[in-house]
Amino acid sequence: MAEVTPIRTAAEVALIERFEGLKNKLPGSGEIARGRDEAFALIAAAGLPNRRVEEWKYTDLRNAVREAAPLAERPADAAALVDKASAFAKADAVRLSFANGHFVAERSDLAALPAGIAVTPLAAALAEGHPLLAEMGKVAVAKGNFALALNSAFMMDGALIRVAAGTAVDKALHLRFVNGGASPFATAPRVVILVEDGASVTVHESHEGVGTAAYQANSVVEIVAGNGTTITHARLNAEQADAIALSTLAVTLGAKAKLTSLGAVTGGSLSRHQVFLAFAGEHSSLTLGGATMLRGRQHADTTLVVDHAVPHCDSRELFKTVIDGEATGVFQGKIIVRPDAQKTDGRMMSAALLLSETATMNNKPELEIFADDVQCAHGATCGQLDEDLLFYLTARGLPRAMAEALLVQAFLGEALELVEDEAVREELVARAEGWLGERA
Amino acid sequence: MLQINNLVVEIEGKRILNGLDLTVKAGEVAAIMGPNGSGKSTLSYVIAGKEEYEVLDGEILVDGENILELEPNERAARGVFLAFQYPLEIPGVSTMTFLKAIMNAQRKAREEAELTTPEFMKRVRAAAEKLHIDQEMLRRGLNVGFSGGEKKRMEILQMALLEPRFCILDETDSGLDIDALKIVAEGVNTLRDPARAFLVITHYQRLLNHIVPDTVHVMANGRIVRSGGKELALELEASGYADYREQAA
């Protein structure tokens, strides 16, 4: 096959220039700097993913990203920016705040960390070559992914969190990402959470836009969970309406471990949330959920790759997408069952509710099964509100808008119920109600 | 209370109601009987305001006001209640949430204050007890996993709580065993009131042993073809609908 040199777009050219100009200023040297170069080499070679790349077929970044925004400096008013955030405020949590991707110590509860939890700002960890950084980037099915590679090349700050063996924390860890500025910027924060054997932890992650300029966010949260760990995770994308927001959750799950993760999406003009999960030990279970609400011309992509590499693990995926206006939803879910992963039980469901005639949903569930003694199923549905149900509700006296809202809430509720923390669940339900209340 | 004049209704180009006239007075329990396909359920849906039916002619007056242009919820607020033949399941909406939403929506439409939670709970408990509906059922998703009898009792519970002025029971006896039928009938009978009217739609006379009507109308080919007292139901039970089918044809 002939070698083809791709013609670079203006954004791609700018991205290369930015990396060359920044690489010596980004934190870390030695292995870390080499890692940045390797990650960026992938990006320089392939360019921005576009519709010809299978995994990005429905989310064409080359088309969407016309200009590569400069990497954000630490904002001078970082604390003030964080103070504009409101998400998950009622939940009992230890807060770690990030403004435009930079760790904000003065708005983080470092002094009040529960016993067994240690936090190092990522910029410091990178600069000192923290030994635990060796745990980064271990999820095989995430290797080569554009958003992850871009973050690996540019990661400027974030946090390295260690939850010591056997720790059981009653407070959640709240990763509070706040983005805002007067001119366009890009972010690349990374949070690495090492959960040692037998520990349990609740992680809440919020992403909010509070500024005026459009931005390009690209966050990565990595969780390396040991044996017998329990992790509950809830995530909110309430990014600014004109933001492009990429995000990745990469998880390695040890034996007899349990992870529940729910992602809610209301924000961003274009967003893509990726989950890469590798089962590394037997008898573990995973529950992934999603509740996405889109309107206007929003585009939101949820892409999962669940890698059953070992036997006796269960995975459940339940994703709900409600689409109004001219918005587009994307669900790509892949469950891989490796030859050794006998007795795998995997069930994936993506359901979309289209509230307008111009709404679009792209559903792509995939099973790749190489073992013979497994139970796997997937389903994808796409439909409108049931007119018979609406008649039933309106005939009982509910105005049409209320009847529609009740049915949409019920639709999303099944996913939102996965959130264990009551305050966070109630807030997500309230946000769904608020979203419905804004329907014209 | 209810007056229907020359109602002509089509669905997808097919004529279902063919110049139907019917009057039901306040305090009256009127039964409509008729063979399958005579248009009984269509009549109930058209009164309640289901969209897919096209009304070509006629009017439906409730207390003198033509309700044909009103939305289903506006009709409900004026006291029209349809107990469905096949009540729908709504997963994710707890029965309690649903009951509170519908009661308050109707109160709001009538410019009445919302019920306080204790008052709401008190009313639901009292009404549920009469219909042998336990608390566990009320916590579940509306009608989800309910038996046919439980669903029908839930319809009557809603009717009791909403206190409508004009109640339509569409084949409420279908799918009920005799015990469930008695509970449902008793629920309806306690709601009989000089200010309230009922339209009981049924294929069989059985239900009318328990909810004894004041008047019985026979429907065939989209029209009322015969009217009489409660003895007419017994006569139909003995002779069947064959005569009316022929008459219709």
XYZ file of C-alpha atoms in Angstrom:
689
model
C 0.000 0.000 0.000
C 1.345 3.435 -0.851
C 2.366 5.731 1.966
C 0.049 8.667 2.130
C 1.079 11.886 3.780
C -2.078 13.456 5.114
C -2.749 17.090 4.447
C -2.935 18.693 7.857
C -5.744 20.966 8.882
C -5.005 24.332 10.457
C -5.921 22.897 13.863
C -3.551 19.974 13.409
C -0.712 22.269 12.397
C -1.399 24.471 15.425
C -1.513 21.430 17.713
C 1.939 20.323 16.560
C 3.343 23.825 17.008
C 1.853 24.066 20.478
C 3.353 20.768 21.554
C 6.784 21.665 20.226
C 6.611 25.036 21.969
C 5.345 23.637 25.275
C 6.955 20.255 25.697
C 9.961 21.548 27.602
C 7.790 23.619 29.914
C 5.337 20.873 30.858
C 6.055 19.207 34.190
C 8.211 16.066 34.277
C 11.395 14.876 32.691
C 12.995 11.568 31.765
C 10.381 8.811 31.438
C 7.553 11.281 31.690
C 8.897 13.510 28.931
C 9.485 10.436 26.780
C 5.922 9.377 27.439
C 4.683 12.767 26.252
C 6.716 12.461 23.054
C 5.419 8.968 22.376
C 1.841 10.018 22.966
C 2.192 13.037 20.760
C 3.826 11.016 18.010
C 0.535 9.115 17.714
C -1.352 12.347 17.296
C 1.106 13.835 14.839
C 0.930 10.676 12.751
C -2.824 10.221 12.698
C -4.064 13.789 13.007
C -7.442 14.591 14.495
C -9.808 11.625 14.329
C -12.469 11.901 11.681
C -15.382 9.937 10.316
C -13.095 7.590 8.380
C -11.713 6.294 11.668
C -14.139 3.628 12.848
C -14.117 4.558 16.562
C -14.757 8.184 15.695
C -17.204 7.607 12.867
C -20.014 9.535 14.542
C -17.848 12.174 16.217
C -15.697 13.837 13.639
C -13.199 15.931 15.580
C -11.323 17.077 12.500
C -14.500 18.693 11.333
C -15.520 20.024 14.766
C -12.180 21.375 15.980
C -11.362 24.188 13.603
C -8.816 25.853 15.861
C -6.616 24.301 18.507
C -6.972 26.534 21.545
C -3.847 27.260 23.618
C -3.279 25.180 26.744
C -4.662 27.081 29.732
C -2.272 28.761 32.148
C -3.147 28.543 35.808
C -5.816 31.283 36.074
C -4.938 34.196 38.351
C -8.445 34.085 39.796
C -8.496 30.307 40.228
C -10.179 30.402 43.627
C -12.846 32.827 42.420
C -13.491 30.582 39.430
C -13.956 27.559 41.689
C -16.355 29.548 43.852
C -18.704 29.873 40.884
C -19.184 26.104 40.789
C -22.343 24.638 42.273
C -22.407 20.964 41.347
C -22.683 18.370 44.106
C -22.401 21.110 46.732
C -24.775 19.336 49.110
C -22.906 16.030 49.111
C -20.751 15.280 52.139
C -17.363 15.207 50.467
C -13.705 16.108 50.571
C -13.175 18.485 47.675
C -10.295 18.653 45.244
C -10.700 21.580 42.867
C -9.285 22.213 39.435
C -9.550 25.503 37.582
C -9.024 25.193 33.829
C -7.300 21.922 34.598
C -4.957 23.273 37.278
C -5.092 22.034 40.848
C -6.346 24.754 43.196
C -4.882 24.043 46.628
C -6.689 26.929 48.299
C -10.040 25.412 47.341
C -9.129 21.835 48.138
C -9.548 20.099 51.468
C -5.984 18.804 51.668
C -5.820 19.461 55.388
C -9.038 17.562 56.006
C -8.256 14.375 54.101
C -9.586 11.270 55.819
C -7.016 8.845 57.181
C -5.741 6.515 54.482
C -6.087 9.014 51.629
C -3.055 10.826 50.262
C -3.231 13.439 47.517
C -0.335 14.887 45.517
C -1.061 17.563 42.918
C -0.187 15.990 39.599
C 2.147 18.774 38.451
C 4.252 18.165 41.564
C 4.060 14.392 41.132
C 5.204 14.710 37.520
C 8.012 17.135 38.427
C 9.392 14.863 41.123
C 8.867 11.675 39.109
C 6.575 10.130 41.737
C 6.986 6.327 41.668
C 3.214 5.692 41.610
C 2.991 7.392 38.225
C 4.243 4.100 36.833
C 0.634 2.886 37.331
C -0.631 5.265 34.654
C -1.736 4.200 31.214
C -2.017 0.472 31.897
C -5.409 -0.230 30.349
C -4.578 -2.107 27.171
C -7.799 -1.357 25.292
C -7.257 2.389 25.786
C -3.830 2.421 24.170
C -3.651 4.517 21.062
C -6.892 6.320 21.821
C -6.745 9.891 20.583
C -8.183 11.693 23.607
C -6.077 9.687 26.034
C -2.928 10.244 23.965
C -3.653 13.967 23.708
C -4.028 14.141 27.479
C -0.852 12.101 27.968
C 1.058 14.521 25.775
C -0.279 17.727 27.352
C -1.280 16.754 30.926
C -0.369 19.807 32.925
C -1.844 19.109 36.333
C -4.444 17.121 38.188
C -4.001 14.853 41.156
C -2.411 11.612 42.200
C -4.574 10.004 44.850
C -3.666 6.973 46.903
C -6.301 5.176 48.944
C -4.383 2.920 51.311
C -5.229 -0.753 51.699
C -8.311 -1.403 53.795
C -9.398 2.224 53.928
C -13.147 2.697 54.201
C -14.045 6.355 53.867
C -17.439 7.684 54.775
C -16.894 10.927 52.887
C -16.825 11.031 49.130
C -13.945 12.484 47.155
C -15.279 15.250 44.963
C -13.160 16.089 41.943
C -14.466 19.524 41.075
C -13.422 20.684 37.621
C -14.332 24.268 36.836
C -13.639 25.831 33.470
C -13.936 29.489 32.608
C -12.112 32.258 30.868
C -12.447 35.338 28.686
C -10.513 33.892 25.737
C -10.420 30.352 24.313
C -8.266 27.765 26.078
C -7.656 24.044 26.259
C -7.283 21.842 29.319
C -5.625 18.486 29.925
C -6.028 17.524 33.563
C -5.334 14.002 34.740
C -6.365 12.350 37.963
C -4.909 8.992 38.929
C -6.599 7.135 41.768
C -4.892 4.103 43.208
C -7.254 2.108 45.358
C -5.299 -0.492 47.246
C -6.577 -3.933 48.240
C -9.697 -3.990 50.369
C -10.296 -0.247 50.236
C -13.582 1.383 49.323
C -14.069 4.871 48.028
C -16.748 7.069 46.507
C -15.650 9.491 43.816
C -17.803 12.305 42.505
C -16.623 14.157 39.482
C -18.183 17.385 38.218
C -17.272 19.438 35.203
C -18.777 22.910 34.989
C -18.342 25.836 32.665
C -18.546 29.250 34.311
C -16.891 31.633 31.864
C -17.598 33.365 28.582
C -15.090 31.960 26.067
C -15.490 28.597 24.346
C -12.963 26.039 25.527
C -11.660 22.571 24.715
C -11.494 20.278 27.734
C -9.834 16.893 27.732
C -9.814 15.271 31.152
C -8.688 11.797 32.100
C -9.468 9.954 35.303
C -7.652 6.694 35.849
C -8.616 4.263 38.551
C -6.368 1.374 39.427
C -8.382 -0.768 41.803
C -6.835 -3.639 43.747
C -8.431 -6.833 44.994
C -11.556 -6.632 47.100
C -12.091 -2.944 46.412
C -15.423 -1.171 46.096
C -15.670 2.025 44.105
C -18.708 4.111 43.384
C -18.349 6.909 40.900
C -20.731 9.562 39.648
C -19.877 12.079 37.006
C -21.589 15.216 35.762
C -20.856 17.010 32.521
C -22.336 20.477 32.968
C -19.797 22.065 30.671
C -20.433 25.404 29.031
C -22.901 25.264 26.135
C -20.219 26.125 23.561
C -17.483 23.854 24.946
C -15.896 20.870 23.280
C -15.357 18.363 26.049
C -13.510 15.082 25.768
C -13.234 12.899 28.830
C -11.923 9.464 29.610
C -12.356 7.095 32.507
C -9.798 4.298 32.393
C -10.106 1.558 34.994
C -8.272 -1.578 35.952
C -10.287 -3.734 38.302
C -8.611 -6.362 40.477
C -10.212 -9.536 41.813
C -13.462 -9.473 43.818
C -13.742 -5.789 43.124
C -16.861 -3.808 42.430
C -17.264 -0.596 40.468
C -20.428 1.368 39.820
C -20.158 4.441 37.623
C -22.907 6.737 36.409
C -22.313 9.606 34.025
C -24.831 12.387 33.495
C -24.469 14.750 30.564
C -26.262 18.023 29.990
C -23.483 20.332 28.822
C -21.098 20.974 25.972
C -21.715 21.654 22.306
C -19.739 18.528 21.496
C -18.789 16.004 24.125
C -17.382 12.542 24.179
C -17.064 10.485 27.345
C -15.024 7.312 27.030
C -14.848 4.460 29.479
C -12.123 1.855 29.099
C -12.306 -0.877 31.665
C -10.151 -3.946 32.076
C -11.030 -6.793 34.401
C -7.686 -7.908 35.804
C -8.956 -10.271 38.510
C -11.757 -12.799 38.802
C -15.161 -12.448 40.468
C -15.447 -8.733 39.938
C -18.452 -6.776 38.844
C -19.059 -3.598 36.960
C -22.145 -1.455 36.586
C -21.948 1.438 34.164
C -24.781 3.836 33.585
C -25.467 6.982 31.673
C -28.131 9.666 31.583
C -27.674 12.120 28.754
C -29.953 15.067 27.969
C -29.402 16.948 24.736
C -31.084 19.799 22.928
C -30.379 22.498 20.389
C -27.490 21.358 18.231
C -25.621 19.518 20.963
C -23.663 16.384 20.155
C -22.777 13.890 22.864
C -20.914 10.649 22.402
C -20.524 7.877 24.958
C -18.000 5.244 24.023
C -17.252 2.179 26.152
C -14.830 -0.657 25.844
C -15.182 -3.299 28.539
C -12.449 -5.895 28.427
C -13.278 -9.200 30.079
C -9.754 -10.610 30.137
C -10.328 -12.974 33.057
C -13.125 -15.421 33.967
C -16.079 -14.993 36.322
C -16.755 -11.285 35.986
C -20.080 -9.523 35.437
C -20.731 -6.297 33.639
C -23.953 -4.326 33.334
C -24.279 -1.269 31.167
C -27.413 0.843 31.042
C -27.340 4.067 29.062
C -30.279 6.417 28.585
C -30.221 9.297 26.143
C -32.946 11.905 25.733
C -32.632 14.031 22.634
C -34.580 17.147 21.719
C -34.192 19.772 18.999
C -31.575 19.011 16.385
C -29.209 17.324 18.802
C -27.305 14.113 18.172
C -26.530 11.294 20.569
C -23.957 8.588 20.049
C -23.541 5.360 21.968
C -20.739 2.988 21.111
C -20.388 0.098 23.507
C -18.031 -2.775 23.023
C -17.763 -5.796 25.292
C -14.743 -7.961 24.630
C -14.664 -11.455 26.114
C -11.163 -12.918 25.786
C -10.636 -16.675 25.245
C -9.864 -17.250 28.956
C -12.808 -15.249 30.248
C -15.208 -18.155 30.755
C -18.351 -17.583 32.830
C -18.475 -13.950 31.851
C -21.896 -12.373 32.258
C -22.278 -9.167 30.283
C -25.413 -7.194 29.549
C -25.462 -3.895 27.752
C -28.438 -1.719 26.967
C -28.644 1.656 25.281
C -32.029 3.295 25.021
C -32.727 6.609 23.387
C -35.813 8.766 23.542
C -36.243 11.217 20.688
C -38.368 14.209 21.628
C -38.296 15.902 18.248
C -38.399 14.858 14.625
C -34.952 16.351 14.016
C -33.191 14.517 16.843
C -30.658 11.847 15.911
C -29.289 8.839 17.766
C -26.472 6.600 16.619
C -26.363 3.340 18.575
C -23.494 0.933 18.041
C -23.379 -1.925 20.537
C -20.763 -4.586 19.847
C -19.888 -7.915 21.382
C -16.569 -9.569 20.625
C -16.682 -12.986 22.223
C -13.803 -15.437 22.068
C -14.846 -17.700 24.958
C -17.562 -20.341 24.662
C -19.113 -20.478 28.129
C -20.421 -16.968 28.580
C -23.683 -15.082 28.788
C -23.707 -11.829 26.909
C -26.495 -9.709 25.572
C -26.889 -6.275 24.181
C -29.817 -4.191 23.170
C -30.350 -0.818 21.633
C -33.622 1.001 21.296
C -34.600 4.313 19.867
C -38.113 5.634 20.162
C -40.486 8.438 20.927
C -42.709 9.012 23.916
C -45.557 6.535 23.901
C -48.759 8.311 22.820
C -50.945 5.822 24.707
C -49.068 6.530 27.941
C -49.366 10.264 27.310
C -53.102 9.892 26.801
C -53.400 7.893 30.015
C -51.579 10.621 31.960
C -53.379 13.552 30.368
C -56.757 11.861 30.800
C -55.948 11.811 34.520
C -55.488 15.559 34.447
C -51.798 16.134 33.804
C -51.124 18.841 31.219
C -49.251 17.456 28.193
C -45.921 19.058 29.152
C -46.102 17.602 32.648
C -47.041 14.194 31.310
C -44.080 14.275 28.929
C -41.762 15.396 31.717
C -42.955 12.599 33.986
C -42.290 9.987 31.309
C -38.847 11.397 30.510
C -37.969 11.440 34.199
C -39.083 7.850 34.531
C -36.962 6.966 31.507
C -33.847 8.605 32.956
C -34.658 7.506 36.493
C -33.731 3.921 35.821
C -30.135 5.031 35.150
C -29.970 7.751 37.811
C -31.015 5.214 40.439
C -27.535 3.734 40.093
C -26.116 6.686 42.049
C -25.824 5.596 45.650
C -25.117 8.956 47.274
C -28.519 10.441 48.032
C -27.495 14.097 47.727
C -25.826 13.516 44.364
C -28.709 11.404 43.090
C -31.236 14.031 44.134
C -29.191 16.739 42.468
C -28.992 14.782 39.221
C -32.742 14.157 39.351
C -33.281 17.875 40.004
C -31.006 18.753 37.088
C -33.049 16.429 34.876
C -36.229 18.167 36.102
C -34.628 21.542 35.434
C -33.644 20.438 31.962
C -37.220 19.323 31.297
C -38.541 22.583 32.726
C -36.538 24.488 30.122
C -38.261 22.694 27.262
C -40.286 25.157 25.266
C -74.976 16.114 32.993
C -73.746 14.410 29.811
C -75.461 15.003 26.542
C -74.159 13.598 23.277
C -75.834 14.732 20.084
C -75.372 13.134 16.678
C -71.760 12.078 17.291
C -70.001 10.906 14.127
C -66.440 9.595 14.562
C -63.908 7.996 12.264
C -60.516 6.462 12.799
C -58.192 6.078 9.841
C -61.085 6.667 7.495
C -63.269 4.021 9.107
C -66.600 5.157 10.529
C -66.998 3.940 14.131
C -69.687 6.165 15.646
C -72.577 6.904 13.397
C -74.767 9.680 14.736
C -74.837 8.609 18.370
C -77.220 10.302 20.800
C -77.026 9.728 24.528
C -78.093 11.540 27.677
C -76.952 10.701 31.189
C -78.408 12.679 34.088
C -76.693 13.599 37.341
C -76.980 10.753 39.844
C -77.679 8.234 37.113
C -75.800 5.022 36.406
C -76.162 4.283 32.718
C -74.931 1.046 31.190
C -73.928 0.647 27.584
C -73.994 -2.881 26.275
C -73.324 -4.152 22.835
C -71.505 -6.655 20.688
C -67.766 -6.440 20.064
C -66.952 -3.811 17.479
C -70.088 -1.794 18.103
C -68.003 1.269 19.109
C -68.325 1.142 22.903
C -64.643 1.698 23.646
C -64.373 4.348 20.943
C -67.169 6.253 22.663
C -65.253 6.196 25.945
C -62.021 7.352 24.292
C -63.748 10.140 22.393
C -65.378 11.463 25.568
C -62.006 11.393 27.350
C -60.317 13.113 24.398
C -58.012 10.614 22.713
C -56.370 12.305 19.775
C -56.382 9.719 17.019
C -60.166 9.825 16.592
C -61.612 12.242 14.115
C -64.906 13.776 15.135
C -66.800 14.619 11.948
C -70.029 15.816 13.446
C -71.961 16.234 16.663
C -71.187 17.479 20.131
C -70.461 16.205 23.617
C -71.890 18.488 26.279
C -70.827 18.210 29.890
C -73.056 20.456 32.018
C -73.985 22.241 28.807
C -70.391 22.920 27.684
C -69.111 21.285 24.499
C -65.879 19.567 25.508
C -64.790 18.401 22.061
C -62.236 21.176 21.664
C -60.711 20.594 25.093
C -57.502 18.704 25.820
C -57.841 15.464 27.818
C -56.460 17.150 30.968
C -58.962 20.009 30.632
C -61.782 17.478 30.397
C -60.372 15.713 33.466
C -60.352 19.012 35.341
C -64.051 19.399 34.481
C -64.710 16.070 36.138
C -64.495 13.544 33.299
C -62.824 10.309 34.338
C -62.182 7.230 32.217
C -61.323 3.971 33.956
C -59.337 2.177 31.258
C -60.087 -1.290 30.004
C -56.331 -1.896 29.890
C -54.616 0.380 32.421
C -51.061 1.178 31.311
C -47.857 0.345 33.135
C -45.461 3.216 33.796
C -42.134 1.900 35.059
C -40.073 4.446 36.962
C -43.061 6.450 38.192
C -44.044 5.294 41.656
C -47.774 4.991 42.233
C -47.611 7.511 45.085
C -45.765 10.084 42.963
C -48.302 9.592 40.213
C -51.324 9.921 42.520
C -49.976 13.117 44.039
C -49.181 14.560 40.609
C -52.653 13.922 39.194
C -54.518 15.105 42.292
C -52.538 18.330 42.464
C -52.715 18.930 38.709
C -56.515 18.797 38.851
C -56.638 20.959 41.958
C -54.390 23.488 40.278
C -56.590 23.513 37.173
C -59.565 24.268 39.419
C -57.553 26.928 41.260
C -57.581 24.999 44.502
C -54.608 24.794 46.865
C -52.292 21.792 46.597
C -52.792 19.053 49.142
C -50.337 18.917 52.001
C -48.399 15.671 52.221
C -50.133 14.485 55.432
C -53.564 15.233 53.953
C -52.624 13.446 50.734
C -51.329 10.423 52.646
C -54.465 10.290 54.758
C -56.741 10.300 51.730
C -54.724 7.687 49.859
C -54.576 5.384 52.870
C -58.287 5.568 53.491
C -59.218 4.983 49.853
C -56.635 2.220 49.378
C -57.875 0.336 52.412
C -61.410 0.155 51.039
C -60.094 -1.353 47.815
C -57.768 -3.823 49.566
C -54.696 -2.109 48.073
C -51.675 -2.525 50.320
C -48.897 -0.003 50.909
C -46.361 -2.108 49.055
C -48.386 -1.749 45.842
C -48.408 2.005 46.254
C -44.628 2.129 46.416
C -44.176 0.183 43.174
C -44.055 1.678 39.689
C -47.585 2.476 38.514
C -49.316 -0.773 37.506
C -45.926 -2.442 37.035
C -46.246 -6.138 37.728
C -49.849 -5.715 38.903
C -52.364 -8.439 38.104
C -55.400 -7.590 35.999
C -57.500 -7.247 39.147
C -54.925 -5.052 40.861
C -54.800 -2.739 37.867
C -58.588 -2.342 37.876
C -58.603 -1.641 41.609
C -55.919 0.979 40.995
C -58.209 2.634 38.439
C -61.006 2.772 40.984
C -58.575 4.127 43.593
C -57.737 6.989 41.262
C -61.412 7.574 40.638
C -62.093 7.692 44.379
C -59.253 10.165 44.968
C -60.028 12.452 42.044
C -63.752 12.571 42.870
C -64.823 13.079 39.249
C -68.369 14.088 38.413
C -68.708 11.942 35.318
C -67.140 8.477 35.409
C -66.755 6.124 32.486
C -65.949 2.506 33.273
C -64.682 0.792 30.128
C -65.069 -2.996 30.396
C -63.998 -2.797 34.009
C -65.145 -6.384 34.539
C -62.849 -7.867 31.903
C -60.175 -10.084 33.365
C -61.624 -10.012 36.875
C -62.506 -13.035 38.966
C -65.632 -12.830 41.081
C -63.854 -11.648 44.251
C -62.026 -8.867 42.428
C -65.251 -7.932 40.666
C -67.023 -7.557 44.006
C -64.269 -5.321 45.407
C -64.322 -3.119 42.315
C -68.125 -2.938 42.243
C -68.252 -2.028 45.909
C -65.671 0.696 45.256
C -67.887 2.103 42.528
C -71.093 1.791 44.540
C -69.694 3.814 47.429
C -69.017 6.633 44.964
C -72.638 6.721 43.750
C -73.927 10.166 44.497
C -76.804 12.407 43.349
C -74.244 14.794 41.877
C -72.219 12.158 40.059
C -73.033 10.157 36.931
C -71.615 6.884 35.628
C -71.382 5.382 32.197
C -70.691 1.665 32.583
C -69.535 0.014 29.385
C -69.717 -3.728 29.372
C -70.138 -6.656 27.085
C -71.601 -8.916 29.749
C -74.478 -8.497 32.109
C -72.433 -9.956 34.999
C -71.012 -6.613 36.153
C -74.502 -5.121 36.258
C -75.503 -7.574 38.987
C -73.052 -5.744 41.195
C -73.302 -2.223 39.845
C -77.018 -2.004 39.256
C -77.769 0.535 36.516
C -80.677 2.945 36.293
C -80.729 2.763 32.512
C -79.380 0.363 29.926
C -78.554 1.320 26.337
C -77.794 -1.115 23.571
C -75.188 -0.012 21.087
C -74.795 -1.444 17.614
C -73.046 -0.150 14.541
C -71.996 3.073 16.251
C -75.413 4.085 17.521
C -77.694 3.570 20.491
C -80.354 1.271 19.091
C -82.391 0.549 22.174
C -82.754 1.961 25.666
C -84.517 0.677 28.737
C -84.263 -0.070 32.440
C -82.044 -2.593 34.179
C -84.282 -5.461 32.997
C -82.985 -4.857 29.477
C -79.587 -6.192 30.573
C -81.169 -9.452 31.685
C -83.053 -9.752 28.432
C -79.800 -9.311 26.487
C -78.095 -11.930 28.627
C -80.803 -14.383 27.614
C -81.142 -13.512 23.931
C -77.617 -12.388 23.031
C -76.690 -9.700 20.561
C -77.617 -11.596 17.393
C -80.713 -9.499 16.722
C -78.724 -6.297 16.980
C -76.009 -7.489 14.653
C -78.669 -8.219 12.032
C -80.332 -4.918 12.646
C -76.970 -3.220 12.208
C -76.298 -5.032 8.973
